[in-house]
mmCIF file of C-alpha atoms in Angstrom:
data_model
loop_
_atom_site.group_PDB
_atom_site.id
_atom_site.type_symbol
_atom_site.label_atom_id
_atom_site.label_comp_id
_atom_site.label_asym_id
_atom_site.label_seq_id
_atom_site.Cartn_x
_atom_site.Cartn_y
_atom_site.Cartn_z
ATOM 1 C CA UNK A 1 19.569 -37.662 -0.558
ATOM 2 C CA UNK A 2 22.534 -35.996 1.129
ATOM 3 C CA UNK A 3 23.586 -34.448 -2.171
ATOM 4 C CA UNK A 4 20.041 -33.089 -2.703
ATOM 5 C CA UNK A 5 19.995 -31.485 0.752
ATOM 6 C CA UNK A 6 23.446 -29.977 0.184
ATOM 7 C CA UNK A 7 22.409 -28.571 -3.204
ATOM 8 C CA UNK A 8 19.164 -27.183 -1.746
ATOM 9 C CA UNK A 9 21.022 -25.358 1.035
ATOM 10 C CA UNK A 10 23.511 -23.966 -1.439
ATOM 11 C CA UNK A 11 20.791 -22.757 -3.801
ATOM 12 C CA UNK A 12 18.901 -21.151 -0.910
ATOM 13 C CA UNK A 13 22.061 -19.405 0.268
ATOM 14 C CA UNK A 14 22.766 -18.147 -3.243
ATOM 15 C CA UNK A 15 19.217 -16.800 -3.468
ATOM 16 C CA UNK A 16 19.579 -14.940 -0.176
ATOM 17 C CA UNK A 17 22.953 -13.475 -1.142
ATOM 18 C CA UNK A 18 21.811 -12.490 -4.611
ATOM 19 C CA UNK A 19 21.340 -8.701 -4.944
ATOM 20 C CA UNK A 20 17.688 -7.762 -4.663
ATOM 21 C CA UNK A 21 16.103 -7.048 -8.020
ATOM 22 C CA UNK A 22 13.140 -4.691 -7.593
ATOM 23 C CA UNK A 23 9.843 -5.425 -9.280
ATOM 24 C CA UNK A 24 9.665 -3.853 -12.727
ATOM 25 C CA UNK A 25 7.356 -0.830 -12.390
ATOM 26 C CA UNK A 26 5.790 -1.337 -15.827
ATOM 27 C CA UNK A 27 4.716 -4.919 -15.106
ATOM 28 C CA UNK A 28 3.234 -4.220 -11.674
ATOM 29 C CA UNK A 29 1.553 -1.032 -12.926
ATOM 30 C CA UNK A 30 0.001 -3.009 -15.752
ATOM 31 C CA UNK A 31 -1.252 -5.600 -13.286
ATOM 32 C CA UNK A 32 -2.786 -2.930 -11.037
ATOM 33 C CA UNK A 33 -4.444 -1.272 -14.048
ATOM 34 C CA UNK A 34 -5.940 -4.615 -15.137
ATOM 35 C CA UNK A 35 -7.318 -5.296 -11.651
ATOM 36 C CA UNK A 36 -8.781 -1.797 -11.385
ATOM 37 C CA UNK A 37 -10.449 -2.263 -14.773
ATOM 38 C CA UNK A 38 -11.887 -5.591 -13.584
ATOM 39 C CA UNK A 39 -13.272 -3.945 -10.432
ATOM 40 C CA UNK A 40 -14.871 -1.154 -12.477
ATOM 41 C CA UNK A 41 -16.438 -3.534 -15.009
ATOM 42 C CA UNK A 42 -17.673 -5.982 -12.374
ATOM 43 C CA UNK A 43 -19.190 -3.111 -10.390
ATOM 44 C CA UNK A 44 -20.803 -1.739 -13.555
ATOM 45 C CA UNK A 45 -22.416 -5.094 -14.366
ATOM 46 C CA UNK A 46 -23.796 -5.631 -10.857
ATOM 47 C CA UNK A 47 -25.045 -2.042 -10.550
ATOM 48 C CA UNK A 48 -26.739 -1.982 -13.966
ATOM 49 C CA UNK A 49 -28.140 -5.511 -13.527
ATOM 50 C CA UNK A 50 -28.805 -5.777 -9.767
ATOM 51 C CA UNK A 51 -31.165 -8.729 -10.249
ATOM 52 C CA UNK A 52 -28.131 -10.811 -11.230
ATOM 53 C CA UNK A 53 -27.370 -11.234 -7.525
ATOM 54 C CA UNK A 54 -30.911 -12.432 -6.849
ATOM 55 C CA UNK A 55 -30.951 -14.775 -9.840
ATOM 56 C CA UNK A 56 -27.738 -16.534 -8.774
ATOM 57 C CA UNK A 57 -28.837 -16.808 -5.139
ATOM 58 C CA UNK A 58 -32.187 -18.331 -6.226
ATOM 59 C CA UNK A 59 -30.295 -21.250 -7.768
ATOM 60 C CA UNK A 60 -29.743 -22.496 -4.231
ATOM 61 C CA UNK A 61 -33.172 -21.666 -2.789
ATOM 62 C CA UNK A 62 -36.306 -23.761 -2.441
ATOM 63 C CA UNK A 63 -39.265 -21.590 -1.513
ATOM 64 C CA UNK A 64 -37.536 -19.056 0.720
ATOM 65 C CA UNK A 65 -34.932 -21.392 2.226
ATOM 66 C CA UNK A 66 -31.359 -22.021 1.104
ATOM 67 C CA UNK A 67 -31.381 -25.789 0.603
ATOM 68 C CA UNK A 68 -27.655 -26.338 1.251
ATOM 69 C CA UNK A 69 -27.475 -24.259 4.424
ATOM 70 C CA UNK A 70 -27.015 -27.323 6.679
ATOM 71 C CA UNK A 71 -24.863 -29.397 4.325
ATOM 72 C CA UNK A 72 -22.017 -30.843 6.470
ATOM 73 C CA UNK A 73 -19.429 -30.737 3.687
ATOM 74 C CA UNK A 74 -20.111 -27.109 2.783
ATOM 75 C CA UNK A 75 -20.083 -26.116 6.452
ATOM 76 C CA UNK A 76 -16.732 -27.884 6.860
ATOM 77 C CA UNK A 77 -15.361 -25.952 3.870
ATOM 78 C CA UNK A 78 -16.532 -22.720 5.508
ATOM 79 C CA UNK A 79 -14.964 -23.634 8.843
ATOM 80 C CA UNK A 80 -11.658 -24.694 7.280
ATOM 81 C CA UNK A 81 -11.478 -21.395 5.417
ATOM 82 C CA UNK A 82 -12.063 -19.449 8.617
ATOM 83 C CA UNK A 83 -9.741 -21.494 10.835
ATOM 84 C CA UNK A 84 -6.906 -21.436 8.290
ATOM 85 C CA UNK A 85 -6.436 -17.662 8.565
ATOM 86 C CA UNK A 86 -4.980 -17.474 12.108
ATOM 87 C CA UNK A 87 -2.767 -20.474 11.352
ATOM 88 C CA UNK A 88 -1.412 -18.823 8.198
ATOM 89 C CA UNK A 89 -0.771 -15.530 9.985
ATOM 90 C CA UNK A 90 0.818 -17.284 12.965
ATOM 91 C CA UNK A 91 3.011 -19.404 10.691
ATOM 92 C CA UNK A 92 4.294 -16.330 8.840
ATOM 93 C CA UNK A 93 5.142 -14.599 12.131
ATOM 94 C CA UNK A 94 6.996 -17.700 13.297
ATOM 95 C CA UNK A 95 8.810 -17.966 9.968
ATOM 96 C CA UNK A 96 10.043 -14.401 10.256
ATOM 97 C CA UNK A 97 11.116 -15.003 13.873
ATOM 98 C CA UNK A 98 12.995 -18.194 12.992
ATOM 99 C CA UNK A 99 14.730 -16.459 10.097
ATOM 100 C CA UNK A 100 15.896 -13.709 12.442
ATOM 101 C CA UNK A 101 17.427 -16.274 14.796
ATOM 102 C CA UNK A 102 19.254 -18.198 12.081
ATOM 103 C CA UNK A 103 22.608 -17.143 10.636
ATOM 104 C CA UNK A 104 22.316 -15.632 7.172
ATOM 105 C CA UNK A 105 23.803 -18.657 5.410
ATOM 106 C CA UNK A 106 21.158 -20.951 6.940
ATOM 107 C CA UNK A 107 18.117 -18.847 6.098
ATOM 108 C CA UNK A 108 15.899 -20.650 3.617
ATOM 109 C CA UNK A 109 13.906 -17.735 2.184
ATOM 110 C CA UNK A 110 13.831 -13.965 2.053
ATOM 111 C CA UNK A 111 12.060 -11.971 4.782
ATOM 112 C CA UNK A 112 10.056 -10.282 2.041
ATOM 113 C CA UNK A 113 8.085 -13.450 1.308
ATOM 114 C CA UNK A 114 6.372 -14.079 4.685
ATOM 115 C CA UNK A 115 6.072 -10.313 5.162
ATOM 116 C CA UNK A 116 4.162 -10.064 1.877
ATOM 117 C CA UNK A 117 1.753 -12.782 3.062
ATOM 118 C CA UNK A 118 1.202 -10.979 6.377
ATOM 119 C CA UNK A 119 0.578 -7.626 4.719
ATOM 120 C CA UNK A 120 -1.809 -9.208 2.192
ATOM 121 C CA UNK A 121 -4.014 -10.554 4.980
ATOM 122 C CA UNK A 122 -3.736 -7.401 7.067
ATOM 123 C CA UNK A 123 -4.502 -4.930 4.275
ATOM 124 C CA UNK A 124 -7.127 -6.999 2.423
ATOM 125 C CA UNK A 125 -9.441 -9.048 4.688
ATOM 126 C CA UNK A 126 -8.840 -6.955 7.805
ATOM 127 C CA UNK A 127 -8.567 -3.296 6.772
ATOM 128 C CA UNK A 128 -10.300 -2.881 3.396
ATOM 129 C CA UNK A 129 -13.034 -5.508 3.730
ATOM 130 C CA UNK A 130 -14.014 -4.791 7.325
ATOM 131 C CA UNK A 131 -14.071 -1.042 6.659
ATOM 132 C CA UNK A 132 -16.379 -1.477 3.652
ATOM 133 C CA UNK A 133 -18.669 -3.811 5.592
ATOM 134 C CA UNK A 134 -19.309 -1.086 8.166
ATOM 135 C CA UNK A 135 -19.459 1.721 5.601
ATOM 136 C CA UNK A 136 -21.825 0.050 3.083
ATOM 137 C CA UNK A 137 -24.008 -1.886 5.548
ATOM 138 C CA UNK A 138 -25.438 -4.372 3.048
ATOM 139 C CA UNK A 139 -27.703 -7.093 4.465
ATOM 140 C CA UNK A 140 -26.895 -10.732 3.722
ATOM 141 C CA UNK A 141 -29.121 -12.753 1.345
ATOM 142 C CA UNK A 142 -30.746 -14.686 4.191
ATOM 143 C CA UNK A 143 -31.880 -11.384 5.703
ATOM 144 C CA UNK A 144 -33.777 -9.942 2.723
ATOM 145 C CA UNK A 145 -37.515 -10.276 2.039
ATOM 146 C CA UNK A 146 -37.051 -12.409 -1.099
ATOM 147 C CA UNK A 147 -35.440 -15.171 0.959
ATOM 148 C CA UNK A 148 -37.519 -15.091 4.101
ATOM 149 C CA UNK A 149 -35.953 -12.083 5.838
ATOM 150 C CA UNK A 150 -37.377 -8.701 6.757
ATOM 151 C CA UNK A 151 -35.111 -6.223 4.923
ATOM 152 C CA UNK A 152 -35.271 -4.978 1.333
ATOM 153 C CA UNK A 153 -32.559 -5.990 -1.125
ATOM 154 C CA UNK A 154 -29.950 -3.330 -1.947
ATOM 155 C CA UNK A 155 -27.621 -3.443 -4.968
ATOM 156 C CA UNK A 156 -23.876 -3.548 -4.537
ATOM 157 C CA UNK A 157 -22.134 -0.266 -3.535
ATOM 158 C CA UNK A 158 -25.455 1.212 -2.345
ATOM 159 C CA UNK A 159 -25.216 2.582 1.198
ATOM 160 C CA UNK A 160 -27.669 1.063 3.641
ATOM 161 C CA UNK A 161 -28.382 1.513 7.336
ATOM 162 C CA UNK A 162 -30.007 -1.898 7.603
ATOM 163 C CA UNK A 163 -26.847 -3.662 8.784
ATOM 164 C CA UNK A 164 -24.416 -2.480 11.447
ATOM 165 C CA UNK A 165 -22.313 -5.628 12.049
ATOM 166 C CA UNK A 166 -21.383 -8.805 10.162
ATOM 167 C CA UNK A 167 -22.625 -7.257 6.923
ATOM 168 C CA UNK A 168 -22.591 -8.805 3.475
ATOM 169 C CA UNK A 169 -20.410 -6.600 1.249
ATOM 170 C CA UNK A 170 -17.687 -7.504 0.570
ATOM 171 C CA UNK A 171 -17.238 -11.165 1.481
ATOM 172 C CA UNK A 172 -14.570 -11.696 4.115
ATOM 173 C CA UNK A 173 -14.125 -15.360 3.175
ATOM 174 C CA UNK A 174 -13.680 -14.458 -0.489
ATOM 175 C CA UNK A 175 -11.149 -11.801 0.477
ATOM 176 C CA UNK A 176 -9.230 -14.254 2.659
ATOM 177 C CA UNK A 177 -9.249 -16.824 -0.139
ATOM 178 C CA UNK A 178 -7.753 -14.254 -2.509
ATOM 179 C CA UNK A 179 -5.173 -13.244 0.106
ATOM 180 C CA UNK A 180 -4.186 -16.917 0.396
ATOM 181 C CA UNK A 181 -2.808 -16.653 -3.140
ATOM 182 C CA UNK A 182 0.088 -14.778 -1.553
ATOM 183 C CA UNK A 183 1.296 -18.158 -0.221
ATOM 184 C CA UNK A 184 2.368 -19.021 -3.760
ATOM 185 C CA UNK A 185 5.369 -16.759 -3.246
ATOM 186 C CA UNK A 186 6.751 -19.407 -0.863
ATOM 187 C CA UNK A 187 6.617 -22.061 -3.585
ATOM 188 C CA UNK A 188 9.799 -22.482 -5.686
ATOM 189 C CA UNK A 189 9.378 -20.610 -8.951
ATOM 190 C CA UNK A 190 9.725 -23.732 -11.119
ATOM 191 C CA UNK A 191 6.711 -25.344 -9.404
ATOM 192 C CA UNK A 192 4.585 -22.233 -8.895
ATOM 193 C CA UNK A 193 2.318 -22.560 -11.938
ATOM 194 C CA UNK A 194 1.585 -26.237 -11.242
ATOM 195 C CA UNK A 195 0.702 -25.493 -7.621
ATOM 196 C CA UNK A 196 -1.410 -22.505 -8.693
ATOM 197 C CA UNK A 197 -3.461 -24.703 -11.050
ATOM 198 C CA UNK A 198 -4.458 -26.829 -8.049
ATOM 199 C CA UNK A 199 -4.633 -24.047 -5.483
ATOM 200 C CA UNK A 200 -6.703 -21.412 -7.292
ATOM 201 C CA UNK A 201 -9.800 -23.582 -8.062
ATOM 202 C CA UNK A 202 -9.911 -24.696 -4.419
ATOM 203 C CA UNK A 203 -9.806 -21.090 -3.204
ATOM 204 C CA UNK A 204 -12.503 -20.080 -5.700
ATOM 205 C CA UNK A 205 -14.711 -22.875 -4.388
ATOM 206 C CA UNK A 206 -14.167 -21.652 -0.818
ATOM 207 C CA UNK A 207 -15.259 -18.173 -1.927
ATOM 208 C CA UNK A 208 -18.316 -19.262 -3.967
ATOM 209 C CA UNK A 209 -19.366 -21.601 -1.150
ATOM 210 C CA UNK A 210 -20.629 -18.510 0.682
ATOM 211 C CA UNK A 211 -23.125 -17.855 -2.122
ATOM 212 C CA UNK A 212 -24.356 -21.456 -1.960
ATOM 213 C CA UNK A 213 -24.939 -21.145 1.793
ATOM 214 C CA UNK A 214 -26.853 -17.895 1.385
ATOM 215 C CA UNK A 215 -24.342 -15.868 3.360
ATOM 216 C CA UNK A 216 -23.254 -13.616 0.467
ATOM 217 C CA UNK A 217 -24.380 -12.402 -2.922
ATOM 218 C CA UNK A 218 -22.294 -13.144 -6.008
ATOM 219 C CA UNK A 219 -21.189 -9.491 -6.169
ATOM 220 C CA UNK A 220 -19.932 -9.706 -2.559
ATOM 221 C CA UNK A 221 -17.701 -12.615 -3.531
ATOM 222 C CA UNK A 222 -16.457 -11.314 -6.898
ATOM 223 C CA UNK A 223 -15.650 -7.809 -5.664
ATOM 224 C CA UNK A 224 -14.233 -9.084 -2.376
ATOM 225 C CA UNK A 225 -11.776 -11.177 -4.401
ATOM 226 C CA UNK A 226 -10.878 -8.363 -6.823
ATOM 227 C CA UNK A 227 -10.463 -5.706 -4.125
ATOM 228 C CA UNK A 228 -8.062 -7.966 -2.258
ATOM 229 C CA UNK A 229 -6.112 -8.678 -5.431
ATOM 230 C CA UNK A 230 -5.782 -4.927 -5.937
ATOM 231 C CA UNK A 231 -4.507 -4.476 -2.378
ATOM 232 C CA UNK A 232 -2.028 -7.331 -2.817
ATOM 233 C CA UNK A 233 -0.686 -5.835 -6.044
ATOM 234 C CA UNK A 234 -0.326 -2.454 -4.351
ATOM 235 C CA UNK A 235 1.515 -4.050 -1.405
ATOM 236 C CA UNK A 236 3.840 -5.866 -3.844
ATOM 237 C CA UNK A 237 4.556 -2.575 -5.608
ATOM 238 C CA UNK A 238 5.206 -0.818 -2.296
ATOM 239 C CA UNK A 239 7.594 -3.562 -1.175
ATOM 240 C CA UNK A 240 9.330 -3.582 -4.553
ATOM 241 C CA UNK A 241 10.027 0.129 -4.262
ATOM 242 C CA UNK A 242 11.938 -0.621 -1.067
#
């Protein structure tokens, strides 16, 4: 056990002292291009076939009521997703603070890692998503006529004055779930794929849970996820350039 701890400290110190290797521009540019293409194609599908949002939402409706809206498990999933965000942000701030107080040889990760997580949450769920919510003004599924509300359905990306706060597009929970993928950077590289295989399906369930509860359309969730992935890739490129 002592030998393992000694080796871990040595490997961490070597990683911190290793010269910084910037992200290869070609690889990150290719990733950004792929995400942009996904956003364009997803938007095209939901704009050309707007009823797709209604069809998926109707899977979870009986009459005009979302049947899972009071399900304790699904509500707990929603609450955990919401409550996790301040804890993640607070933990990253504390991690950066602790690293600043420790001598260089005792630091256990690069400052870039928690900073990337912080910027992912700040730029994605906070700036981009909240700005689009106000700008687009899309009403949530539970508020439209088809599901017992009083407002007409509007396709994705269509401007509407029907909602002024807590609007539907894009999904904040889906955006936060995508931003949580940034935590994988804190996982040792040799275990990252294994952790991702467990982590990603859980985050996707957290995002799609909002459709089941009638709080978001499928397009809100899909594009909220993709927009945040684009922001994260852009942040990674910006940090790599420095």
